[in-house]
């Protein structure tokens, strides 16, 4: 590598022409100096920290010797207290006395003691080049280009640090010389140099010079963090040019100060412009790093607190982003420590209204839930009714302050299909390690409820009586020799029982603490679906939270009952169906109207065995939507065909019968125990009952269930030619579903249904998933 500075013949652009050169030409020249061949990378942060250390030491030195000595002694004391100080270790290694601050400071200026030998040589070479050009007065542009050519094999962000390092050597050594000349009796010209430097730095220009140096450091730090950006080449050029001009100011005669200060001012302006343009890039990079850290934590975390800190923008454990509500009078803000070692459900909703049903409809046992409202309007405030302040409700204290932008970005990017502004809420499930194990467990919770909160326990059958009997058999005849044999058998069995119980408690404790005991996962959802079939308990639900579920499950558990669930939007047809069922059959029939037509509930329920309250039918159908959504997610995950799936087709049929756009007059589902015998429109089901006389003999010979099925299938087969004639069916999918099919077959005629996209607004918190105004429901 050449060590000589550029000669005058190599100067590409004269000093007089530099102001007229277009920036793009400079960029091309700078890029021509860059030839990394794979790039030599160094620990730029470590090197920059060392350079900063040099500047901090020297800028604090004063011309007054007494003050300088005191500051150096203070600095030395700090070094003695800092065991990890690399500079102190370097001084000890060379046997330097810590009581000589001047020599210690000179040692710290020796860059080669702290960085790679090759880098130190290059940095020293750069300092020699700059010093030589100050004497020969080469123009700063060609010098800057030459300096960058000496750094051709280094990465862009490393070049700036190495330039600052050579500047630190020049500036530091000049100060050491100027501070030492009085003590050591150096020649008069060195004393003059010391005075000129000190007088220069004590003028009004000192503020500007320090600000300029700080801008160079700030820009270099940004380059190190960005590592690459389109402005790095130009940034390195202006840093190099500033350093050359600054060196001229320190070394050359004071008469040239005005000219150099003008050049420094121009360079400083350019550096600040690049700095300002780089700040948005830096913010974007930091945001991307945080986002990638969140995604990585969702997949690889071992501590849920680390993930919650990323979600709620928490920097330390003293911050309290969560509000815990016990009642409208009792609440407190709290940190995240309360969730350590536990799985957490994050209830994500859009807007300021509390998603009441989504929070309370299905019990989640001891799993803690945090309500996280995503609010776009800064003026919006969380609205909750006084009666909702119960059940240890957790919610984020301030959505705008505590919800990290990276988490909101995650919701929009990764959960777009399941969570959109203005749509239904979702539940994000984090296991005990903080890993994201379900992107929307809401449908799963609605489907199985208490089954998810049941702990997996071991069987505790008492084997001790059998053990005692076996011991007595094996010791038969011992009672003639050993008087207390029965007591010994009893004591031995008791010790065995205690050991077994202790062992089982230990195993159960380990099961409870294991992250695999957390049930709100995709894997657990698939396990539950593997055990399910199309049955009446799946339709009704077993959450044990609502009265209608208790009643209907009591009917189901009594295998003597035949159960009719009916609905529709034509009260005349529904009443006719119920009355015909009562009159045509002598079987034990239980009838419940589960239709969602609120105006029909009171009148129809009078002739039914269970009167649904007008809030219960909303729960019934909201849950069925979730069951269907969970089933669709499961089929998609395991790659099964939706059209041939009995469970999904049964759910779709029910949902299409009671959609708001459906014109079906009546429909009915017949079941016995868990079994579903048939489900169809009311006229078809009624047609079977109207002709009961034709198949009652079959019912007596076999059973009612099989006879009904046989005659129903016979009627359907004979009327297949007119099967396309039926009332309009419709089907709505919830917005928080992972996958919405492109085509859906009509559950009646198997034709592809028409697809519409509907936008609706209820003008307030009237969505049942968010808040129910009905007083009975609140009770």
XYZ file of C-alpha atoms in Angstrom:
779
model
C 0.000 0.000 0.000
C 1.349 3.376 -0.950
C 2.436 5.554 1.925
C 3.060 8.793 0.027
C 0.366 11.457 -0.256
C -1.032 12.463 -3.597
C 1.256 14.666 -5.664
C -0.030 17.787 -7.300
C -0.326 15.916 -10.608
C -2.753 13.446 -9.042
C -5.071 16.160 -7.858
C -8.314 15.553 -9.782
C -10.131 18.681 -8.784
C -8.506 21.917 -7.687
C -9.525 23.779 -4.545
C -10.989 26.589 -6.633
C -13.221 24.147 -8.536
C -14.437 22.069 -5.588
C -17.507 24.198 -4.859
C -18.752 23.713 -8.412
C -18.426 19.934 -8.494
C -21.724 18.123 -8.459
C -22.318 15.803 -5.585
C -22.850 12.783 -7.820
C -19.328 13.172 -9.216
C -17.909 13.129 -5.698
C -19.948 10.028 -4.909
C -18.586 8.256 -7.983
C -15.034 9.172 -7.033
C -15.563 7.907 -3.503
C -17.105 4.668 -4.758
C -14.107 4.146 -7.034
C -11.917 3.999 -3.929
C -13.992 1.164 -2.464
C -12.695 -2.342 -3.194
C -13.504 -4.549 -0.196
C -13.210 -7.981 -1.912
C -15.439 -9.553 0.706
C -14.956 -6.739 3.183
C -12.613 -6.571 6.158
C -14.803 -6.092 9.193
C -13.585 -5.110 12.636
C -15.205 -4.421 15.981
C -16.174 -0.884 15.035
C -18.045 -0.239 18.284
C -15.011 -1.142 20.382
C -12.761 1.062 18.269
C -15.188 3.981 18.429
C -15.451 3.646 22.200
C -11.674 3.882 22.433
C -11.607 6.993 20.224
C -14.340 8.621 22.284
C -12.283 7.911 25.367
C -9.347 9.797 23.903
C -11.497 12.813 23.077
C -13.144 12.852 26.499
C -9.762 12.797 28.290
C -8.153 15.514 26.193
C -11.064 17.908 25.919
C -11.237 18.013 29.713
C -7.581 19.086 29.986
C -6.994 22.737 30.661
C -3.931 24.863 30.011
C -3.693 25.483 33.698
C -1.309 22.854 34.992
C -2.795 22.607 38.480
C -6.300 21.946 37.152
C -4.918 19.487 34.631
C -3.073 17.544 37.303
C -6.158 17.374 39.511
C -8.314 16.121 36.656
C -5.745 13.538 35.665
C -5.507 12.305 39.259
C -9.305 12.036 39.403
C -9.323 10.158 36.130
C -6.629 7.847 37.447
C -8.646 7.143 40.589
C -11.621 6.189 38.454
C -9.388 3.811 36.530
C -8.231 2.199 39.742
C -11.821 1.590 40.772
C -12.792 0.108 37.416
C -11.379 -3.424 37.323
C -12.518 -4.031 33.781
C -10.983 -0.866 32.344
C -8.919 -2.033 29.340
C -6.693 1.016 29.489
C -5.783 0.274 33.089
C -4.908 -3.276 32.150
C -2.686 -1.943 29.384
C -0.837 0.318 31.833
C -0.278 -2.528 34.272
C 0.969 -4.749 31.475
C 3.701 -2.255 30.593
C 4.655 -1.621 34.173
C 3.697 2.044 34.025
C 3.179 3.756 37.313
C -0.423 4.819 37.865
C 0.879 7.756 39.912
C 2.215 9.447 36.751
C -0.944 10.702 34.985
C 0.907 12.310 32.064
C 2.625 9.066 31.100
C -0.615 7.123 31.651
C -2.415 9.475 29.284
C 0.296 9.022 26.647
C -0.026 5.279 26.985
C -3.754 5.526 26.374
C -3.028 7.428 23.178
C -1.131 4.438 21.795
C -3.854 2.901 19.632
C -1.817 -0.157 18.761
C -2.172 -1.429 22.336
C -5.924 -1.806 21.953
C -6.709 -2.753 18.356
C -5.369 -5.125 15.754
C -1.820 -4.416 14.663
C -2.767 -4.032 11.015
C -5.492 -1.518 11.808
C -3.187 0.491 14.056
C -0.616 0.727 11.274
C -3.232 1.917 8.809
C -4.535 4.492 11.269
C -1.007 5.772 11.902
C -0.405 5.917 8.163
C -3.536 8.023 7.777
C -2.327 10.408 10.475
C 1.077 10.750 8.726
C -0.651 11.483 5.407
C -2.806 14.187 6.968
C 0.163 15.751 8.772
C 2.260 15.748 5.582
C -0.508 17.344 3.499
C -0.826 20.087 6.113
C 2.828 20.947 5.546
C 2.691 20.638 1.738
C -0.832 22.135 1.747
C -2.487 19.654 -0.601
C -6.141 20.518 -1.225
C -8.570 18.812 1.176
C -10.640 17.126 -1.545
C -7.797 15.137 -3.103
C -6.469 14.350 0.361
C -9.875 13.026 1.426
C -10.106 10.846 -1.693
C -6.604 9.540 -1.081
C -7.381 8.727 2.545
C -10.423 6.721 1.443
C -8.318 4.890 -1.131
C -6.022 3.778 1.684
C -9.110 2.318 3.354
C -10.385 0.641 0.187
C -10.539 -2.882 1.616
C -12.582 -1.980 4.717
C -16.351 -1.944 5.052
C -18.075 1.418 4.687
C -18.984 1.779 8.355
C -15.419 0.905 9.445
C -13.831 3.632 7.309
C -15.464 6.422 9.329
C -14.266 4.990 12.660
C -10.708 4.628 11.399
C -10.728 8.209 10.131
C -11.833 9.400 13.565
C -9.128 7.248 15.131
C -6.384 8.916 13.092
C -7.895 12.315 13.947
C -7.813 11.365 17.636
C -4.095 10.542 17.367
C -3.278 13.861 15.676
C -5.314 15.959 18.075
C -4.249 13.996 21.141
C -0.539 14.101 20.392
C -0.600 17.824 19.670
C -2.233 18.404 23.040
C 0.253 16.170 24.826
C 3.117 18.074 23.222
C 1.571 21.450 24.022
C 0.976 20.444 27.656
C 4.498 19.008 28.031
C 6.534 21.796 26.442
C 6.550 24.016 29.542
C 7.669 21.206 31.856
C 10.352 19.786 29.581
C 11.776 23.020 28.201
C 11.075 22.320 24.563
C 12.126 24.866 21.931
C 10.343 28.157 21.617
C 8.460 27.177 18.452
C 6.714 24.328 20.322
C 5.735 26.715 23.094
C 4.285 29.020 20.458
C 2.343 26.088 19.041
C 0.912 25.309 22.500
C -0.185 28.902 23.016
C -1.715 29.203 19.563
C -3.726 25.988 20.009
C -4.984 26.962 23.459
C -5.862 30.502 22.386
C -7.657 29.135 19.345
C -9.751 26.680 21.393
C -10.680 29.324 23.911
C -12.291 31.589 21.296
C -15.923 31.641 20.195
C -15.031 29.066 17.538
C -14.541 26.413 20.217
C -18.306 25.805 20.500
C -18.590 25.343 16.760
C -15.578 23.000 16.631
C -16.877 20.819 19.452
C -20.299 20.701 17.828
C -18.706 19.706 14.531
C -16.757 16.888 16.187
C -19.906 15.669 17.933
C -21.751 15.587 14.581
C -18.960 13.443 13.115
C -19.239 11.036 16.026
C -23.031 10.910 15.805
C -22.905 10.194 12.088
C -20.272 7.497 12.578
C -22.400 5.823 15.252
C -25.333 5.789 12.845
C -23.158 4.264 10.115
C -22.036 1.514 12.501
C -25.623 0.709 13.450
C -26.952 0.844 9.886
C -23.835 -0.906 8.515
C -24.977 -0.010 5.029
C -26.950 2.782 3.456
C -26.762 4.784 0.256
C -25.379 7.821 2.132
C -22.360 6.080 3.702
C -19.980 6.831 0.863
C -20.771 10.544 0.973
C -20.683 10.543 4.790
C -17.161 9.097 4.806
C -16.045 11.718 2.286
C -17.231 14.661 4.397
C -15.815 13.143 7.573
C -12.447 12.739 5.838
C -12.592 16.282 4.524
C -13.548 17.681 7.946
C -10.662 15.865 9.594
C -8.184 17.206 7.027
C -9.482 20.758 7.518
C -9.411 20.393 11.298
C -5.809 19.135 11.165
C -4.890 22.148 9.038
C -6.422 24.376 11.686
C -4.364 22.745 14.450
C -1.038 22.641 12.607
C -0.907 25.566 10.169
C -0.303 29.229 10.949
C -3.108 31.071 12.658
C -3.405 33.406 9.672
C -5.183 30.715 7.632
C -7.834 30.191 10.311
C -10.670 32.074 8.605
C -10.295 30.182 5.336
C -10.164 26.815 7.088
C -13.066 27.696 9.379
C -15.159 28.405 6.283
C -14.222 25.019 4.846
C -15.003 23.343 8.153
C -18.344 25.100 8.302
C -19.298 23.798 4.845
C -18.249 20.269 5.738
C -20.095 20.435 9.050
C -23.263 21.551 7.252
C -23.010 18.601 4.862
C -22.446 16.179 7.741
C -25.501 17.486 9.567
C -27.582 17.178 6.399
C -26.523 13.531 6.000
C -27.122 12.996 9.712
C -30.660 14.370 9.445
C -31.427 12.229 6.393
C -30.016 9.125 8.110
C -32.098 9.423 11.273
C -35.312 8.105 9.611
C -33.298 5.161 8.240
C -31.953 4.506 11.710
C -35.424 4.627 13.257
C -36.724 2.280 10.563
C -33.859 -0.139 11.188
C -34.400 -0.084 14.940
C -38.125 -0.676 14.433
C -37.350 -3.598 12.107
C -34.866 -5.032 14.620
C -37.499 -4.833 17.378
C -40.085 -6.444 15.112
C -37.755 -9.294 14.211
C -36.870 -9.691 17.891
C -40.588 -10.047 18.680
C -41.082 -12.644 15.941
C -38.022 -14.538 17.150
C -39.270 -14.440 20.746
C -42.673 -15.809 19.706
C -40.903 -18.911 18.358
C -37.895 -19.287 20.658
C -38.592 -17.632 24.003
C -37.845 -19.442 27.261
C -39.330 -16.790 29.585
C -42.761 -15.244 29.088
C -41.646 -12.010 30.780
C -39.203 -11.357 27.927
C -42.049 -11.594 25.413
C -44.482 -9.495 27.463
C -41.833 -6.785 27.776
C -41.546 -6.652 23.996
C -45.335 -6.555 23.548
C -45.944 -3.889 26.181
C -42.858 -1.784 25.468
C -41.432 -2.289 28.965
C -37.768 -1.452 29.535
C -37.380 -2.492 33.193
C -39.257 -4.363 35.904
C -40.248 -1.184 37.734
C -42.653 -0.088 35.015
C -46.315 -1.025 35.510
C -48.222 -1.272 32.229
C -51.119 -3.473 33.427
C -54.254 -2.434 35.310
C -55.815 -5.086 37.552
C -59.505 -4.527 38.270
C -61.269 -6.300 41.124
C -64.192 -3.890 41.459
C -65.013 -0.347 40.458
C -63.585 0.735 43.812
C -60.533 -1.505 43.911
C -57.917 -1.480 41.191
C -54.163 -1.142 40.937
C -51.468 -0.816 38.343
C -48.981 -3.657 38.280
C -45.862 -4.909 36.548
C -45.445 -8.039 34.495
C -43.908 -10.169 37.258
C -47.345 -11.520 38.183
C -47.427 -13.439 34.878
C -44.049 -15.136 35.286
C -44.167 -18.866 34.625
C -47.802 -18.800 33.486
C -49.553 -18.996 30.161
C -51.356 -15.820 29.135
C -54.280 -15.130 26.823
C -54.194 -11.718 25.127
C -57.692 -10.578 24.217
C -57.180 -8.229 21.278
C -60.081 -5.969 20.351
C -60.464 -2.986 18.063
C -61.796 0.195 19.633
C -62.563 1.404 23.113
C -65.452 -0.917 24.037
C -64.947 -3.946 26.229
C -65.537 -7.288 24.390
C -67.765 -8.623 27.150
C -68.892 -11.914 25.655
C -65.476 -12.733 24.239
C -64.042 -12.302 27.755
C -66.699 -14.016 29.842
C -68.646 -16.462 27.652
C -66.200 -19.343 28.132
C -64.347 -20.034 31.353
C -60.593 -20.397 31.086
C -59.939 -21.718 34.563
C -56.846 -20.231 36.156
C -55.330 -18.893 32.940
C -54.900 -15.134 33.098
C -56.317 -12.955 30.353
C -55.195 -9.436 29.454
C -57.474 -7.173 27.475
C -55.438 -5.286 24.863
C -57.604 -2.726 23.028
C -56.085 -1.433 19.780
C -57.132 2.203 19.464
C -56.310 4.319 16.429
C -57.924 7.523 17.611
C -55.719 9.248 20.183
C -58.779 10.941 21.691
C -60.567 7.661 22.419
C -60.847 6.517 26.018
C -61.574 3.036 27.301
C -65.243 2.651 28.188
C -66.383 0.061 30.709
C -69.601 -0.226 32.663
C -69.345 -0.424 36.464
C -70.729 -3.967 36.513
C -67.752 -5.172 34.451
C -65.207 -4.372 37.156
C -64.893 -7.871 38.563
C -63.316 -11.274 38.129
C -59.728 -9.967 38.412
C -59.806 -8.328 35.018
C -56.418 -7.432 33.576
C -56.059 -4.848 30.860
C -53.297 -2.723 29.442
C -53.189 0.568 31.327
C -52.658 2.942 28.392
C -52.970 1.616 24.857
C -51.073 4.483 23.268
C -48.153 4.301 25.699
C -47.702 0.642 26.496
C -48.594 -1.323 23.371
C -45.415 -1.581 21.312
C -45.723 -0.481 17.650
C -44.014 -3.752 16.702
C -46.877 -5.732 18.229
C -49.469 -3.670 16.349
C -47.460 -4.314 13.182
C -47.498 -8.026 13.991
C -51.288 -7.950 14.295
C -51.635 -6.244 10.918
C -49.018 -8.331 9.095
C -49.418 -11.784 10.615
C -52.992 -11.688 11.916
C -54.600 -9.653 9.117
C -57.017 -12.443 8.251
C -58.056 -12.867 11.876
C -57.814 -9.326 13.235
C -58.754 -6.175 11.390
C -59.681 -2.742 12.641
C -63.401 -2.597 13.336
C -63.834 -6.386 13.266
C -64.316 -9.169 15.818
C -61.791 -9.678 18.632
C -59.178 -12.428 18.692
C -57.294 -14.207 21.477
C -53.536 -14.676 21.121
C -52.277 -17.530 23.280
C -48.794 -17.479 24.844
C -47.605 -20.565 26.696
C -45.603 -20.576 29.922
C -42.395 -19.896 28.002
C -43.924 -16.978 26.134
C -44.094 -18.744 22.792
C -47.046 -17.995 20.553
C -48.923 -21.291 20.424
C -52.214 -20.082 18.921
C -52.786 -16.942 16.862
C -56.508 -17.027 17.643
C -57.668 -19.348 20.412
C -61.041 -17.577 20.761
C -62.946 -20.162 18.668
C -61.230 -22.987 20.515
C -62.260 -21.512 23.879
C -65.876 -21.079 22.770
C -65.992 -24.637 21.434
C -64.665 -26.578 24.450
C -64.737 -24.205 27.408
C -64.075 -26.053 30.659
C -62.414 -28.984 28.927
C -59.442 -26.719 28.269
C -59.033 -25.710 31.904
C -59.228 -29.243 33.293
C -55.892 -30.337 34.658
C -54.347 -33.539 33.493
C -54.129 -35.643 36.642
C -52.945 -39.145 37.374
C -55.206 -41.972 38.483
C -54.961 -42.505 42.196
C -56.387 -46.005 42.617
C -55.558 -47.357 46.046
C -53.423 -50.480 45.554
C -52.641 -50.867 49.240
C -55.465 -53.357 50.102
C -54.280 -55.620 47.297
C -50.707 -55.274 48.508
C -51.710 -56.200 52.065
C -53.592 -59.273 50.850
C -50.630 -60.392 48.764
C -48.253 -59.909 51.683
C -50.503 -62.002 53.929
C -50.565 -64.772 51.333
C -46.780 -64.710 50.968
C -46.301 -64.755 54.759
C -48.909 -67.445 55.411
C -47.955 -69.346 58.547
C -45.648 -66.593 59.772
C -48.152 -65.638 62.483
C -47.162 -68.844 64.342
C -43.587 -67.578 64.504
C -43.902 -63.781 64.463
C -46.509 -62.400 66.823
C -46.815 -58.922 65.231
C -46.757 -59.956 61.549
C -50.101 -58.235 60.883
C -48.800 -54.990 62.381
C -45.627 -55.196 60.271
C -47.673 -55.771 57.095
C -49.861 -52.790 57.991
C -46.863 -50.495 58.683
C -45.073 -51.596 55.521
C -48.185 -50.978 53.403
C -48.647 -47.579 55.049
C -45.057 -46.589 54.173
C -45.595 -47.766 50.604
C -48.807 -45.699 50.392
C -46.962 -42.592 51.617
C -44.137 -43.085 49.101
C -46.639 -43.582 46.279
C -48.603 -40.470 47.289
C -45.436 -38.358 47.582
C -44.241 -39.588 44.208
C -47.601 -38.860 42.567
C -47.672 -35.347 44.074
C -44.202 -34.709 42.714
C -45.216 -35.959 39.262
C -48.393 -33.857 39.281
C -46.375 -30.809 40.301
C -43.981 -31.387 37.419
C -46.919 -31.853 35.051
C -48.456 -28.596 36.230
C -45.205 -26.658 35.845
C -44.396 -28.113 32.440
C -45.126 -25.865 29.479
C -46.800 -28.884 27.861
C -49.585 -28.699 30.466
C -50.811 -25.486 28.837
C -53.905 -26.369 26.816
C -54.620 -23.308 24.686
C -52.507 -24.442 21.754
C -53.035 -25.473 18.146
C -51.864 -28.971 19.019
C -54.423 -29.307 21.802
C -57.149 -28.075 19.462
C -56.231 -30.778 16.965
C -56.237 -33.433 19.713
C -59.763 -32.419 20.738
C -61.042 -32.493 17.156
C -59.639 -35.988 16.650
C -61.998 -37.205 19.388
C -65.070 -35.320 18.125
C -67.932 -36.450 15.922
C -71.116 -34.831 14.643
C -73.227 -35.007 17.813
C -75.703 -33.028 19.867
C -73.294 -32.188 22.695
C -71.015 -30.475 20.183
C -73.982 -28.394 18.985
C -75.173 -27.442 22.472
C -71.791 -26.987 24.172
C -70.523 -28.067 27.573
C -69.087 -24.866 29.037
C -71.434 -25.217 32.086
C -71.758 -21.443 32.236
C -75.228 -20.904 30.785
C -78.560 -22.227 32.023
C -79.715 -23.390 28.593
C -76.617 -25.596 28.284
C -77.317 -27.213 31.648
C -80.937 -27.907 30.658
C -80.191 -29.264 27.175
C -77.324 -31.410 28.437
C -79.647 -32.863 31.082
C -82.004 -33.867 28.254
C -79.072 -35.334 26.312
C -77.817 -37.376 29.283
C -81.262 -38.985 29.667
C -81.119 -41.423 26.762
C -84.907 -41.918 26.858
C -85.561 -38.418 25.512
C -85.974 -37.515 21.868
C -84.922 -33.910 21.449
C -86.093 -31.434 18.838
C -84.210 -28.154 18.358
C -86.171 -25.940 16.008
C -85.995 -22.453 14.524
C -86.954 -20.316 11.554
C -88.290 -16.867 10.784
C -91.969 -17.716 10.176
C -93.816 -17.990 13.471
C -96.819 -19.717 11.902
C -94.733 -22.527 10.454
C -92.715 -22.946 13.628
C -95.836 -23.173 15.785
C -97.369 -25.625 13.323
C -94.277 -27.803 13.510
C -94.244 -27.846 17.333
C -97.951 -28.680 17.532
C -97.619 -31.512 14.987
C -94.714 -32.978 16.924
C -96.824 -32.949 20.071
C -99.786 -34.605 18.386
C -98.159 -37.122 16.051
C -95.849 -38.939 18.398
C -96.293 -40.653 21.711
C -92.536 -40.699 22.344
C -90.785 -38.716 25.085
C -90.169 -35.517 23.189
C -88.316 -32.436 24.424
C -88.618 -29.347 22.233
C -86.612 -26.126 22.394
C -86.854 -23.142 20.059
C -83.310 -21.913 19.435
C -84.010 -19.523 16.570
C -82.470 -16.088 16.650
C -85.708 -14.193 15.852
C -86.109 -12.232 19.051
C -89.750 -11.261 18.445
C -90.753 -14.940 18.151
C -89.060 -16.201 21.321
C -91.752 -15.325 23.843
C -94.672 -16.746 21.858
C -92.980 -19.898 20.580
C -91.400 -20.703 23.935
C -94.855 -21.097 25.487
C -95.339 -24.373 23.633
C -91.760 -25.596 24.097
C -90.142 -27.434 26.992
C -87.462 -24.795 27.479
C -87.946 -21.076 26.993
C -84.718 -19.555 25.683
C -84.156 -16.058 27.003
C -83.522 -13.514 24.323
C -79.823 -13.204 25.233
C -79.251 -16.991 25.272
C -79.975 -17.525 21.612
C -77.202 -15.007 20.813
C -74.774 -17.058 22.876
C -75.935 -20.265 21.206
C -75.346 -18.998 17.673
C -72.184 -17.042 18.408
C -70.703 -20.214 19.821
C -71.776 -22.274 16.788
C -69.975 -19.776 14.551
C -66.856 -20.338 16.642
C -67.234 -24.128 16.471
C -67.442 -23.922 12.670
C -64.470 -21.550 12.539
C -62.381 -23.851 14.722
C -63.315 -26.819 12.552
C -62.355 -24.972 9.368
C -58.975 -24.075 10.885
C -58.439 -27.694 11.890
C -59.344 -29.094 8.452
C -57.071 -26.567 6.783
C -54.205 -27.432 9.137
C -54.428 -31.190 8.576
C -55.290 -30.906 4.863
C -58.766 -32.482 4.878
C -61.555 -31.635 2.426
C -64.254 -29.403 3.901
C -66.969 -30.611 1.523
C -66.727 -34.212 2.710
C -66.485 -33.407 6.409
C -69.675 -34.417 8.236
C -69.105 -32.122 11.214
C -68.484 -28.984 9.169
C -71.336 -29.685 6.766
C -73.713 -30.169 9.703
C -72.579 -26.883 11.254
C -72.846 -25.036 7.938
C -76.389 -26.313 7.493
C -77.472 -25.007 10.902
C -75.745 -21.652 10.418
C -77.262 -21.189 6.969
C -80.743 -21.859 8.390
C -80.474 -19.006 10.881
C -78.453 -16.417 8.976
C -79.897 -12.911 8.973
C -80.364 -13.081 5.194
C -82.038 -16.500 5.236
C -85.712 -16.791 4.248
C -86.321 -20.269 5.690
C -89.681 -20.452 7.464
C -88.815 -23.297 9.831
C -86.203 -25.973 10.386
C -85.609 -28.752 12.913
C -82.874 -30.989 14.303
C -83.845 -34.326 15.885
C -81.549 -36.127 18.294
C -81.479 -38.734 21.009
C -78.736 -38.769 23.576
C -75.639 -37.457 21.817
C -76.763 -38.836 18.472
C -78.188 -36.582 15.737
C -80.913 -38.444 13.852
C -81.719 -35.826 11.232
C -81.574 -32.119 10.452
C -83.471 -30.397 7.665
C -86.018 -27.747 6.821
C -89.238 -27.858 8.780
C -91.496 -29.002 5.922
C -89.313 -32.070 5.248
C -89.007 -33.021 8.904
C -92.708 -32.395 9.348
C -93.437 -34.490 6.262
C -91.912 -37.500 8.007
C -94.001 -36.928 11.132
C -97.198 -36.316 9.116
C -96.877 -39.812 7.652
C -96.119 -41.463 10.977
C -98.912 -44.001 10.378
C -96.968 -45.333 7.398
C -93.828 -46.125 9.319
C -95.027 -46.613 12.912
C -94.958 -50.398 12.493
C -91.304 -50.137 11.560
C -90.812 -47.962 14.640
C -92.398 -50.599 16.881
C -90.487 -53.456 15.236
C -87.114 -51.733 15.343
C -86.985 -48.364 17.099
C -88.230 -44.838 16.487
C -84.787 -43.524 15.655
C -84.018 -46.008 12.888
C -87.577 -45.898 11.501
C -87.449 -42.102 11.296
C -84.090 -42.230 9.490
C -85.319 -44.840 7.008
C -88.467 -42.952 6.078
C -86.615 -39.615 5.949
C -84.056 -41.080 3.524
C -86.846 -42.603 1.432
C -88.672 -39.266 1.143
C -85.451 -37.448 0.242
C -84.629 -40.007 -2.458
C -88.075 -39.870 -4.005
C -88.107 -36.062 -4.030
C -84.548 -35.649 -5.331
C -85.850 -34.282 -8.651
C -87.325 -31.276 -6.885
C -84.576 -30.872 -4.280
C -83.387 -27.646 -5.816
C -86.601 -25.905 -4.873
C -86.048 -24.490 -1.400
C -86.037 -21.228 0.476
C -83.053 -18.925 0.161
C -80.074 -19.948 2.299
C -77.241 -17.658 3.395
C -74.022 -18.068 5.345
C -71.799 -15.471 7.015
C -68.225 -16.172 8.071
C -66.677 -14.247 10.981
C -63.895 -11.850 10.084
C -61.489 -13.369 12.646
C -61.188 -16.660 10.783
C -57.768 -17.776 9.555
C -59.102 -19.116 6.271
C -62.349 -18.258 4.519
C -63.116 -20.632 1.620
C -63.431 -19.230 -1.882
C -66.469 -21.366 -2.663
C -69.169 -22.884 -0.431
C -71.805 -25.379 -1.525
C -75.401 -24.819 -0.484
C -76.281 -27.314 2.280
C -79.628 -28.001 0.553
C -78.947 -28.230 -3.184
C -75.107 -28.483 -3.327
C -74.877 -25.595 -5.802
C -72.116 -23.057 -5.231
C -73.499 -20.197 -3.170
C -73.141 -16.602 -4.345
C -70.366 -14.694 -2.610
C -70.901 -11.159 -1.284
C -68.716 -8.818 0.737
C -70.706 -6.873 3.311
C -69.662 -3.904 5.428
C -71.887 -3.027 8.352
C -71.904 -0.595 11.259
C -74.033 -0.909 14.366
C -73.373 2.734 15.389
C -71.935 1.876 18.785
C -71.091 -1.024 21.076
C -74.125 -3.098 20.084
C -72.121 -6.000 18.728
C -72.912 -8.878 21.056
C -69.284 -9.899 21.160
C -68.435 -6.526 22.651
C -71.178 -5.492 25.024
C -74.690 -6.628 25.792
C -77.109 -4.035 27.130
C -79.605 -6.584 28.442
C -79.812 -6.561 32.244
C -80.660 -10.288 32.441
C -77.512 -11.091 30.504
C -75.362 -9.112 32.929
C -76.809 -11.097 35.817
